[in-house]
Structure formats: structure tokens, C-alpha cells
mmCIF file of C-alpha atoms in Angstrom:
data_model
loop_
_atom_site.group_PDB
_atom_site.id
_atom_site.type_symbol
_atom_site.label_atom_id
_atom_site.label_comp_id
_atom_site.label_asym_id
_atom_site.label_seq_id
_atom_site.Cartn_x
_atom_site.Cartn_y
_atom_site.Cartn_z
ATOM 1 C CA MET A 1 0.000 0.000 0.000
ATOM 2 C CA ALA A 2 1.389 3.396 -1.014
ATOM 3 C CA ILE A 3 0.229 5.251 2.067
ATOM 4 C CA THR A 4 2.194 8.280 3.251
ATOM 5 C CA TYR A 5 1.955 10.315 6.427
ATOM 6 C CA HIS A 6 1.878 14.129 6.466
ATOM 7 C CA ALA A 7 1.818 17.052 8.887
ATOM 8 C CA GLY A 8 -1.303 17.393 10.977
ATOM 9 C CA ARG A 9 -1.566 13.591 11.231
ATOM 10 C CA ARG A 10 -2.986 13.404 7.679
ATOM 11 C CA ILE A 11 -2.835 10.050 5.888
ATOM 12 C CA GLN A 12 -2.683 9.942 2.100
ATOM 13 C CA GLY A 13 -3.080 6.956 -0.212
ATOM 14 C CA THR A 14 -3.755 6.201 -3.852
ATOM 15 C CA SER A 15 -7.090 5.246 -5.416
ATOM 16 C CA THR A 16 -5.793 1.676 -5.538
ATOM 17 C CA ASP A 17 -5.434 1.685 -1.770
ATOM 18 C CA PHE A 18 -9.005 2.861 -1.257
ATOM 19 C CA GLY A 19 -10.875 1.023 -4.011
ATOM 20 C CA THR A 20 -12.291 2.067 -7.357
ATOM 21 C CA ALA A 21 -12.960 5.828 -7.409
ATOM 22 C CA GLY A 22 -12.221 5.897 -3.697
ATOM 23 C CA ALA A 23 -15.234 3.667 -2.985
ATOM 24 C CA GLY A 24 -13.405 1.785 -0.248
ATOM 25 C CA ILE A 25 -12.239 -1.762 0.332
ATOM 26 C CA PRO A 26 -15.082 -4.286 0.852
ATOM 27 C CA ALA A 27 -15.613 -5.216 4.501
ATOM 28 C CA VAL A 28 -14.551 -8.664 5.637
ATOM 29 C CA SER A 29 -16.076 -8.493 9.108
ATOM 30 C CA GLY A 30 -19.322 -10.273 8.297
ATOM 31 C CA GLY A 31 -22.824 -8.986 8.853
ATOM 32 C CA TRP A 32 -26.382 -10.264 8.466
ATOM 33 C CA LYS A 33 -26.185 -13.011 5.832
ATOM 34 C CA GLU A 34 -29.129 -14.899 4.349
ATOM 35 C CA VAL A 35 -28.892 -18.489 5.614
ATOM 36 C CA GLY A 36 -32.335 -19.802 4.721
ATOM 37 C CA ARG A 37 -35.504 -18.895 2.851
ATOM 38 C CA THR A 38 -38.843 -20.497 1.992
ATOM 39 C CA THR A 39 -41.381 -18.834 -0.312
ATOM 40 C CA LEU A 40 -44.721 -20.558 -0.875
ATOM 41 C CA GLY A 41 -45.513 -21.250 -4.538
ATOM 42 C CA SER A 42 -49.084 -22.132 -3.592
ATOM 43 C CA ALA A 43 -51.248 -21.751 -0.504
ATOM 44 C CA GLY A 44 -50.313 -24.007 2.400
ATOM 45 C CA THR A 45 -50.606 -24.495 6.147
ATOM 46 C CA THR A 46 -46.880 -24.636 6.991
ATOM 47 C CA ILE A 47 -43.715 -22.718 6.181
ATOM 48 C CA ASP A 48 -40.564 -24.708 6.895
ATOM 49 C CA VAL A 49 -37.016 -23.373 6.614
ATOM 50 C CA SER A 50 -34.601 -26.274 7.046
ATOM 51 C CA SER A 51 -30.841 -26.893 7.034
ATOM 52 C CA ILE A 52 -30.144 -23.612 8.831
ATOM 53 C CA PRO A 53 -26.409 -23.313 9.644
ATOM 54 C CA ASP A 54 -25.358 -22.743 13.239
ATOM 55 C CA LYS A 55 -25.139 -18.992 13.846
ATOM 56 C CA ARG A 56 -24.956 -17.209 17.178
ATOM 57 C CA TYR A 57 -27.783 -14.823 16.272
ATOM 58 C CA TYR A 58 -30.670 -14.795 13.805
ATOM 59 C CA MET A 59 -32.874 -12.081 12.355
ATOM 60 C CA VAL A 60 -36.037 -13.502 10.767
ATOM 61 C CA LEU A 61 -38.322 -11.662 8.337
ATOM 62 C CA VAL A 62 -41.784 -13.156 7.790
ATOM 63 C CA ASP A 63 -44.071 -11.794 5.071
ATOM 64 C CA HIS A 64 -47.334 -13.498 6.030
ATOM 65 C CA ILE A 65 -50.081 -13.209 3.399
ATOM 66 C CA ALA A 66 -53.350 -14.623 4.726
ATOM 67 C CA SER A 67 -55.759 -16.853 2.819
ATOM 68 C CA GLY A 68 -58.771 -16.994 5.083
ATOM 69 C CA SER A 69 -57.983 -17.141 8.783
ATOM 70 C CA SER A 70 -54.293 -17.803 9.318
ATOM 71 C CA GLN A 71 -51.850 -17.285 12.133
ATOM 72 C CA PRO A 72 -48.130 -18.208 11.979
ATOM 73 C CA ASP A 73 -46.971 -19.946 15.161
ATOM 74 C CA CYS A 74 -43.291 -20.882 15.286
ATOM 75 C CA ARG A 75 -41.434 -24.034 16.330
ATOM 76 C CA PHE A 76 -37.731 -24.836 16.267
ATOM 77 C CA ASN A 77 -36.362 -28.158 14.999
ATOM 78 C CA SER A 78 -39.963 -29.445 14.629
ATOM 79 C CA ASP A 79 -40.245 -29.635 18.420
ATOM 80 C CA SER A 80 -43.973 -29.832 19.236
ATOM 81 C CA GLY A 81 -43.490 -30.641 22.913
ATOM 82 C CA SER A 82 -44.556 -28.279 25.709
ATOM 83 C CA ASN A 83 -41.163 -26.563 25.670
ATOM 84 C CA TYR A 84 -42.069 -22.955 24.899
ATOM 85 C CA SER A 85 -43.189 -20.005 26.994
ATOM 86 C CA TYR A 86 -43.756 -16.360 26.216
ATOM 87 C CA ARG A 87 -44.821 -12.956 27.469
ATOM 88 C CA TRP A 88 -46.811 -10.891 24.989
ATOM 89 C CA SER A 89 -48.386 -7.509 24.363
ATOM 90 C CA ASN A 90 -51.194 -7.204 21.808
ATOM 91 C CA ASP A 91 -52.225 -3.592 21.135
ATOM 92 C CA GLY A 92 -51.100 -2.804 24.679
ATOM 93 C CA SER A 93 -52.904 -5.723 26.368
ATOM 94 C CA ASN A 94 -50.402 -7.980 28.138
ATOM 95 C CA GLY A 95 -50.282 -11.622 29.153
ATOM 96 C CA THR A 96 -48.141 -14.728 29.626
ATOM 97 C CA SER A 97 -48.344 -18.341 28.486
ATOM 98 C CA ILE A 98 -46.227 -21.263 29.723
ATOM 99 C CA ASN A 99 -45.647 -24.902 28.698
ATOM 100 C CA GLN A 100 -46.771 -24.252 25.134
ATOM 101 C CA THR A 101 -46.238 -26.365 22.009
ATOM 102 C CA ASN A 102 -45.087 -23.417 19.892
ATOM 103 C CA ILE A 103 -43.841 -19.858 20.058
ATOM 104 C CA LYS A 104 -46.307 -17.050 19.659
ATOM 105 C CA SER A 105 -45.142 -14.997 16.684
ATOM 106 C CA SER A 106 -48.466 -13.531 15.599
ATOM 107 C CA ASN A 107 -50.938 -11.197 17.200
ATOM 108 C CA GLY A 108 -53.695 -13.684 16.456
ATOM 109 C CA TRP A 109 -55.801 -11.409 14.263
ATOM 110 C CA ASN A 110 -55.766 -13.955 11.416
ATOM 111 C CA THR A 111 -54.921 -11.360 8.775
ATOM 112 C CA SER A 112 -51.849 -10.569 6.691
ATOM 113 C CA GLU A 113 -48.896 -9.334 8.719
ATOM 114 C CA PHE A 114 -45.181 -8.620 8.786
ATOM 115 C CA ASN A 115 -42.848 -10.016 11.444
ATOM 116 C CA VAL A 116 -39.297 -9.058 12.418
ATOM 117 C CA ASN A 117 -37.841 -11.562 14.885
ATOM 118 C CA TYR A 118 -34.518 -11.758 16.740
ATOM 119 C CA ILE A 119 -33.148 -15.000 18.187
ATOM 120 C CA SER A 120 -30.162 -15.839 20.379
ATOM 121 C CA ASN A 121 -28.860 -19.312 19.559
ATOM 122 C CA LEU A 122 -26.436 -21.075 21.916
ATOM 123 C CA ALA A 123 -26.754 -24.861 22.275
ATOM 124 C CA SER A 124 -26.197 -24.961 26.046
ATOM 125 C CA LYS A 125 -28.690 -22.174 26.827
ATOM 126 C CA GLU A 126 -32.409 -21.671 26.428
ATOM 127 C CA LYS A 127 -33.107 -19.882 23.144
ATOM 128 C CA LEU A 128 -34.367 -16.348 23.831
ATOM 129 C CA THR A 129 -36.274 -14.429 21.184
ATOM 130 C CA CYS A 130 -37.871 -11.035 20.615
ATOM 131 C CA PHE A 131 -40.694 -11.018 18.055
ATOM 132 C CA PHE A 132 -42.386 -7.908 16.610
ATOM 133 C CA ALA A 133 -45.427 -7.977 14.319
ATOM 134 C CA CYS A 134 -47.657 -5.589 12.380
ATOM 135 C CA SER A 135 -51.015 -6.976 11.228
ATOM 136 C CA ASN A 136 -53.039 -5.077 8.641
ATOM 137 C CA ARG A 137 -56.379 -6.087 10.325
ATOM 138 C CA GLY A 138 -58.045 -5.646 6.939
ATOM 139 C CA ALA A 139 -57.539 -3.484 3.870
ATOM 140 C CA GLY A 140 -57.803 0.282 3.675
ATOM 141 C CA ALA A 141 -56.734 3.431 5.493
ATOM 142 C CA GLY A 142 -59.866 3.348 7.644
ATOM 143 C CA THR A 143 -58.706 0.217 9.494
ATOM 144 C CA ALA A 144 -55.864 0.628 11.974
ATOM 145 C CA PRO A 145 -53.187 -2.092 12.068
ATOM 146 C CA SER A 146 -52.416 -4.084 15.194
ATOM 147 C CA ARG A 147 -49.068 -4.490 16.888
ATOM 148 C CA THR A 148 -47.564 -7.356 18.823
ATOM 149 C CA GLU A 149 -44.404 -7.633 20.897
ATOM 150 C CA VAL A 150 -43.475 -11.048 22.272
ATOM 151 C CA ALA A 151 -40.585 -12.239 24.439
ATOM 152 C CA ASN A 152 -40.238 -16.000 23.929
ATOM 153 C CA LYS A 153 -38.026 -18.825 25.057
ATOM 154 C CA TRP A 154 -37.453 -22.366 23.825
ATOM 155 C CA ALA A 155 -36.358 -24.393 26.843
ATOM 156 C CA ASN A 156 -33.986 -26.660 24.882
ATOM 157 C CA THR A 157 -30.444 -26.533 26.314
ATOM 158 C CA SER A 158 -28.746 -29.209 24.210
ATOM 159 C CA ASP A 159 -29.275 -28.256 20.549
ATOM 160 C CA VAL A 160 -28.707 -25.336 18.226
ATOM 161 C CA ILE A 161 -31.531 -24.269 15.939
ATOM 162 C CA SER A 162 -31.373 -26.103 12.604
ATOM 163 C CA SER A 163 -34.890 -25.452 11.301
ATOM 164 C CA MET A 164 -37.753 -23.022 11.800
ATOM 165 C CA ASN A 165 -41.276 -24.280 11.313
ATOM 166 C CA TYR A 166 -44.238 -21.928 11.058
ATOM 167 C CA VAL A 167 -47.544 -23.727 11.516
ATOM 168 C CA ASN A 168 -50.998 -22.292 10.947
ATOM 169 C CA GLY A 169 -52.662 -21.621 14.281
ATOM 170 C CA ALA A 170 -56.031 -20.904 12.654
ATOM 171 C CA GLY A 171 -58.284 -22.583 10.103
ATOM 172 C CA GLY A 172 -57.134 -21.011 6.839
ATOM 173 C CA SER A 173 -53.906 -21.055 4.876
ATOM 174 C CA PHE A 174 -50.784 -19.040 4.210
ATOM 175 C CA ASP A 175 -51.336 -17.664 0.727
ATOM 176 C CA THR A 176 -49.061 -17.894 -2.299
ATOM 177 C CA GLY A 177 -46.017 -15.638 -1.842
ATOM 178 C CA THR A 178 -45.886 -15.981 1.940
ATOM 179 C CA GLU A 179 -42.205 -16.012 2.823
ATOM 180 C CA CYS A 180 -39.802 -16.606 5.694
ATOM 181 C CA VAL A 181 -36.236 -15.294 5.337
ATOM 182 C CA VAL A 182 -33.649 -16.273 7.962
ATOM 183 C CA LEU A 183 -30.557 -14.103 8.390
ATOM 184 C CA GLY A 184 -27.627 -15.243 10.485
ATOM 185 C CA PHE A 185 -24.774 -13.462 12.228
ATOM 186 C CA ASP A 186 -21.749 -14.782 14.058
ATOM 187 C CA PRO A 187 -18.902 -12.674 15.479
ATOM 188 C CA ASP A 188 -16.381 -14.870 13.637
ATOM 189 C CA ASP A 189 -17.993 -14.393 10.200
ATOM 190 C CA THR A 190 -15.758 -12.893 7.507
ATOM 191 C CA HIS A 191 -18.069 -13.070 4.482
ATOM 192 C CA THR A 192 -18.841 -10.087 2.223
ATOM 193 C CA THR A 193 -22.314 -11.240 1.111
ATOM 194 C CA ASN A 194 -24.396 -9.081 3.448
ATOM 195 C CA PHE A 195 -28.164 -9.327 3.014
ATOM 196 C CA TRP A 196 -28.742 -5.620 3.637
ATOM 197 C CA GLU A 197 -27.571 -3.324 0.847
ATOM 198 C CA GLU A 198 -27.190 0.399 1.538
ATOM 199 C CA LEU A 199 -29.639 2.270 -0.688
ATOM 200 C CA ALA A 200 -29.323 5.798 0.686
ATOM 201 C CA SER A 201 -27.214 7.777 3.126
ATOM 202 C CA VAL A 202 -28.126 11.462 3.461
ATOM 203 C CA GLU A 203 -26.906 14.055 5.952
ATOM 204 C CA LEU A 204 -28.271 17.599 6.126
ATOM 205 C CA GLY A 205 -25.616 20.219 5.422
ATOM 206 C CA SER A 206 -27.847 23.051 6.658
ATOM 207 C CA ALA A 207 -31.068 23.412 8.614
ATOM 208 C CA GLY A 208 -34.288 22.403 6.864
ATOM 209 C CA ALA A 209 -37.771 21.004 7.422
ATOM 210 C CA ASN A 210 -37.152 17.833 5.410
ATOM 211 C CA ILE A 211 -34.660 15.026 5.170
ATOM 212 C CA GLY A 212 -35.278 12.368 2.550
ATOM 213 C CA SER A 213 -33.703 9.379 0.893
ATOM 214 C CA GLY A 214 -34.096 10.641 -2.634
ATOM 215 C CA THR A 215 -34.953 8.003 -5.225
ATOM 216 C CA ILE A 216 -33.890 4.542 -4.074
ATOM 217 C CA THR A 217 -33.872 1.154 -5.756
ATOM 218 C CA ALA A 218 -37.111 -0.731 -5.097
ATOM 219 C CA LYS A 219 -36.530 -3.610 -2.671
ATOM 220 C CA LYS A 220 -38.955 -6.023 -0.998
ATOM 221 C CA TYR A 221 -37.571 -5.398 2.503
ATOM 222 C CA LEU A 222 -36.476 -1.989 3.785
ATOM 223 C CA TRP A 223 -34.622 -1.007 6.971
ATOM 224 C CA ILE A 224 -34.499 2.689 7.864
ATOM 225 C CA GLN A 225 -32.564 4.465 10.614
ATOM 226 C CA THR A 226 -32.881 8.210 11.097
ATOM 227 C CA LEU A 227 -31.298 10.599 13.584
ATOM 228 C CA ILE A 228 -33.069 13.965 13.795
ATOM 229 C CA LYS A 229 -31.247 16.911 15.374
ATOM 230 C CA PRO A 230 -33.956 19.562 15.835
ATOM 231 C CA ALA A 231 -33.010 23.198 15.361
ATOM 232 C CA ALA A 232 -36.233 23.990 17.255
ATOM 233 C CA ALA A 233 -39.206 22.075 18.631
ATOM 234 C CA CYS A 234 -40.545 19.935 15.783
ATOM 235 C CA ASN A 235 -42.958 17.149 14.927
ATOM 236 C CA VAL A 236 -41.727 14.402 12.597
ATOM 237 C CA LYS A 237 -43.938 12.813 9.935
ATOM 238 C CA ILE A 238 -43.062 10.307 7.206
ATOM 239 C CA THR A 239 -44.402 9.978 3.659
ATOM 240 C CA PHE A 240 -43.589 7.650 0.777
ATOM 241 C CA ASN A 241 -43.239 8.467 -2.922
ATOM 242 C CA SER A 242 -44.418 12.054 -2.226
ATOM 243 C CA ASP A 243 -47.915 10.727 -1.474
ATOM 244 C CA THR A 244 -49.794 13.195 0.779
ATOM 245 C CA GLY A 245 -53.246 11.718 0.218
ATOM 246 C CA SER A 246 -55.272 10.117 3.008
ATOM 247 C CA ASN A 247 -53.474 6.802 2.547
ATOM 248 C CA TYR A 248 -51.722 6.260 5.889
ATOM 249 C CA VAL A 249 -52.936 4.698 9.113
ATOM 250 C CA ASP A 250 -50.930 4.002 12.258
ATOM 251 C CA ARG A 251 -51.039 2.734 15.811
ATOM 252 C CA TYR A 252 -48.602 3.738 18.524
ATOM 253 C CA SER A 253 -47.860 3.532 22.217
ATOM 254 C CA TYR A 254 -45.952 6.288 24.005
ATOM 255 C CA ASN A 255 -43.890 5.403 27.082
ATOM 256 C CA GLY A 256 -45.866 2.203 27.555
ATOM 257 C CA GLY A 257 -49.210 3.991 27.627
ATOM 258 C CA ALA A 258 -52.472 2.887 26.040
ATOM 259 C CA ASP A 259 -52.448 2.520 22.270
ATOM 260 C CA SER A 260 -53.698 5.331 20.062
ATOM 261 C CA THR A 261 -54.618 5.139 16.380
ATOM 262 C CA ARG A 262 -54.805 7.548 13.442
ATOM 263 C CA THR A 263 -56.767 6.540 10.337
ATOM 264 C CA SER A 264 -56.969 8.020 6.820
ATOM 265 C CA GLN A 265 -54.020 10.352 7.384
ATOM 266 C CA SER A 266 -51.781 12.233 4.937
ATOM 267 C CA ASN A 267 -48.629 10.901 6.668
ATOM 268 C CA MET A 268 -47.335 8.478 9.267
ATOM 269 C CA SER A 269 -46.723 10.111 12.652
ATOM 270 C CA LEU A 270 -43.369 9.389 14.266
ATOM 271 C CA ASP A 271 -42.839 12.113 16.857
ATOM 272 C CA LEU A 272 -45.200 12.208 19.818
ATOM 273 C CA SER A 273 -43.414 14.776 21.987
ATOM 274 C CA GLY A 274 -42.910 17.745 19.663
ATOM 275 C CA ASN A 275 -39.862 18.832 21.657
ATOM 276 C CA ASN A 276 -36.418 19.958 20.506
ATOM 277 C CA ALA A 277 -34.500 16.899 21.756
ATOM 278 C CA LEU A 278 -32.624 14.421 19.562
ATOM 279 C CA LYS A 279 -34.825 11.805 17.936
ATOM 280 C CA PHE A 280 -33.763 8.361 16.732
ATOM 281 C CA TYR A 281 -36.014 6.121 14.623
ATOM 282 C CA ASN A 282 -35.604 2.490 13.580
ATOM 283 C CA LEU A 283 -38.116 1.073 11.072
ATOM 284 C CA PHE A 284 -38.629 -2.076 9.013
ATOM 285 C CA ILE A 285 -41.012 -2.277 6.029
ATOM 286 C CA VAL A 286 -42.274 -5.104 3.838
ATOM 287 C CA ASN A 287 -42.523 -3.469 0.435
ATOM 288 C CA ASN A 288 -44.537 -5.636 -1.963
ATOM 289 C CA SER A 289 -45.968 -3.703 -4.904
ATOM 290 C CA ALA A 290 -49.410 -5.390 -4.841
ATOM 291 C CA ASN A 291 -49.872 -5.348 -1.053
ATOM 292 C CA GLU A 292 -50.291 -2.658 1.577
ATOM 293 C CA LYS A 293 -46.913 -1.689 2.987
ATOM 294 C CA LEU A 294 -46.638 -2.818 6.617
ATOM 295 C CA ILE A 295 -44.276 -0.934 8.916
ATOM 296 C CA ILE A 296 -42.772 -1.745 12.328
ATOM 297 C CA GLY A 297 -40.997 1.085 14.120
ATOM 298 C CA HIS A 298 -39.369 2.104 17.394
ATOM 299 C CA SER A 299 -38.255 5.555 18.459
ATOM 300 C CA VAL A 300 -36.460 7.242 21.331
ATOM 301 C CA ASP A 301 -35.659 10.803 22.343
ATOM 302 C CA PRO A 302 -33.686 11.788 25.432
ATOM 303 C CA THR A 303 -36.106 14.637 26.457
ATOM 304 C CA ALA A 304 -33.128 16.368 28.133
ATOM 305 C CA THR A 305 -29.416 15.758 28.588
ATOM 306 C CA GLY A 306 -27.977 13.894 31.575
ATOM 307 C CA ALA A 307 -28.623 10.635 33.385
ATOM 308 C CA GLY A 308 -31.148 12.319 35.682
ATOM 309 C CA THR A 309 -33.817 12.408 32.974
ATOM 310 C CA ALA A 310 -35.366 9.264 31.518
ATOM 311 C CA PRO A 311 -35.759 9.199 27.723
ATOM 312 C CA ASP A 312 -39.103 8.917 25.961
ATOM 313 C CA ARG A 313 -39.854 5.847 23.859
ATOM 314 C CA ALA A 314 -42.536 4.881 21.384
ATOM 315 C CA GLU A 315 -43.572 1.766 19.491
ATOM 316 C CA HIS A 316 -45.257 2.183 16.118
ATOM 317 C CA VAL A 317 -46.967 0.066 13.497
ATOM 318 C CA ALA A 318 -48.416 1.536 10.332
ATOM 319 C CA LYS A 319 -49.754 0.897 6.849
ATOM 320 C CA TRP A 320 -49.312 2.753 3.596
ATOM 321 C CA VAL A 321 -52.315 1.426 1.691
ATOM 322 C CA ASN A 322 -50.877 1.804 -1.814
ATOM 323 C CA THR A 323 -51.236 -1.535 -3.655
ATOM 324 C CA SER A 324 -49.798 -0.586 -7.046
ATOM 325 C CA ALA A 325 -46.212 0.538 -6.437
ATOM 326 C CA GLN A 326 -43.186 -0.145 -4.247
ATOM 327 C CA ILE A 327 -41.660 2.505 -2.014
ATOM 328 C CA THR A 328 -38.844 4.265 -3.889
ATOM 329 C CA ASP A 329 -38.691 7.547 -1.968
ATOM 330 C CA ILE A 330 -38.879 8.248 1.784
ATOM 331 C CA ASP A 331 -39.307 11.677 3.371
ATOM 332 C CA PHE A 332 -39.114 12.707 7.021
ATOM 333 C CA ASP A 333 -40.906 16.068 7.207
ATOM 334 C CA SER A 334 -41.305 18.490 10.086
ATOM 335 C CA THR A 335 -44.712 20.086 10.530
ATOM 336 C CA SER A 336 -43.190 22.755 12.811
ATOM 337 C CA GLY A 337 -39.575 23.787 13.223
ATOM 338 C CA ASN A 338 -36.469 22.821 11.263
ATOM 339 C CA TYR A 339 -34.035 19.961 11.537
ATOM 340 C CA ALA A 340 -30.451 21.026 12.212
ATOM 341 C CA ALA A 341 -27.424 20.278 10.061
ATOM 342 C CA GLY A 342 -26.066 16.823 10.838
ATOM 343 C CA SER A 343 -29.465 15.086 10.792
ATOM 344 C CA ILE A 344 -29.058 11.729 9.041
ATOM 345 C CA ILE A 345 -31.169 9.145 7.219
ATOM 346 C CA LYS A 346 -29.839 5.707 6.275
ATOM 347 C CA VAL A 347 -31.791 3.193 4.187
ATOM 348 C CA TRP A 348 -30.905 -0.445 3.525
ATOM 349 C CA GLY A 349 -32.862 -2.901 1.432
ATOM 350 C CA SER A 350 -32.960 -6.407 -0.006
ATOM 351 C CA ASP A 351 -35.190 -8.675 -2.070
#
């Protein structure tokens, strides 16, 4: 490498050192890699992903398209014994179940939904999982989606997970196109075939009331992270493809409080405080052209600096009811006050 060192601790290298056109050298530190996928070619009552390699952690994306009443309940390694337990919250109502024959991964509304699941996988320990779901509860912007958060455990302490089996907990079927994608991560991984591809990275150079992705490549799954630095008190809303019609509907809980809903809106609401504190958003979207776009989101703002003040949190689910196009543009708009320079949006995607 032809790297030289200069005054002021500057380091200089050639384009060869830093990749084509300075694009950088590909990472070799691993990341979320696709390790299994099943997509239904016709309606069925099970979704099985087998021959999953041993990874320390999994992220699982489930695009559940209902045909009649259907509810995806999850098992590992085809274990149907009473070896599962979970604590759940459905639209803010909480409960527990023990000695179950499967993991609760659905909110039980028997309608199409999107799941993002995280699993810790160590053979000698019980397998702990965090499942998040957004159910559409029916078509249209007049029907609010439902949200589910579930903490699960599989009591097996002798095996790693080698298969995931989603069984229908209701009387209908999983429709054609229903899909389960399993991503794996291990600290020792050195592959360069990451599932998530960066589609946009935008940072505000000066204050403004909007930060957006610009036009992005259409992908079936989207992951968005946004850090808002308010220049003044502001409220944050999100729109897709510049659509400001009454085509959004959301449900949210603020600091663990009772759920609230907004139907037939011109945007998705993200900010519930309207203050001038930092705001961080993390969202996942299933982005099928012919289906309503289902969104799962979490947000946090510190309210004030210092350890003496607890931050605010919110959980969101939402729908964009467009059924003719994929999301190719994402805008975070302020309805009052500007965002400061340094606000950032990052978008990743994959098919």
C-alpha cells in the first residue's frame, strides 16, 4: 500500500489503496447473511425453513399473506413438545403463556402481517427471542393495524436451531407468496455477502424542514434508521413516494401507555413529543408492490441531557395502503420547526 503520512496527522493513499474511485475496500467483518428462505408457490398451512447453519444470532423476516384465517406460530427443529413459553403484548394488552407447544409470533388477528424476529442461539442455553409484528387487520386506510411484541423462550439446552417451522394456528392457509427469510450473524464471520444493501445515506448540510432518501432502488424489505437533530421544537412525519393523500394509518404507544390510532391520514406520525431533543427512529417495512406496505418502528428521544432524565420511547406500526407501487422515496418532514445540520437518514434494502 502506497500510504504516506503528512503534517497534521494526515494520511494519504492512492485510489488503488481505497478502491475504485475511492469507494473503499469491501468489509470482511461479516454482517447479516441470508442463511435460509422459503417462499410458498401455492397456498399451504406450513412454512418450513430447514438446514439452517449454526449462527450465534438470527434475524427472521416473515411476510405473512393470509388466505382466510391464518396465524403463523413458530417451532424450532420441529419440536412440538410443551417446551415454549412467552410474554406478549397485543395492542397494549399484556399476558403470559407457559408450557406451550409453539412460540407465539403472531398477534392472532388472522390477517396478513409482517414479522421481524430476533433470536439468540447457543446450544447450552435456552433460546431467547424477541418477536415484533404488524397486522393489517383488513384493507384500507380506515382500518388501523395491530401491533404485537413477544418475548419467547425455547427451553432446549442441548441443541442449536437447525430449522424453523411456522404452523398455521387458525383454520385457513398461508397464501401464495408468503415467505420466511432467515438471516444469520456470528462474530467470527468474515463473508462479504451481506443481506442488507445500503440504498441511501443522506446528511443535512444546513437546517431544513425535510430530510429524505431521494430516489432509491425498489426492494422487498427496507430497513431505515434516522437521527433527527432539531433546530427547534418539531414534529416528525413520514411519507412515501411524495404521497400526501389520506393513505396512511398508524397505531402507537408512548412510554408504555395505552395505544392510540390515526386513520386516513396524509402521513405516518413518528414524533409524539414535539420537543427539541434528539430523535432516533428504527423502522422495518415489507414493500410488496401489490400489497399494503406494513411498517414496524421504534423511536427514542432523550427529552433532556444527563442521566437524571429518563428518555421517551414509542412503538409504532403503520400501513401505507398503496397496492400498485413499491416505495422508492422516503421523506421525514417536520410540521413545525427545522431539523439542524447533521441530521441523518440511512436506508438499507434487499429482495
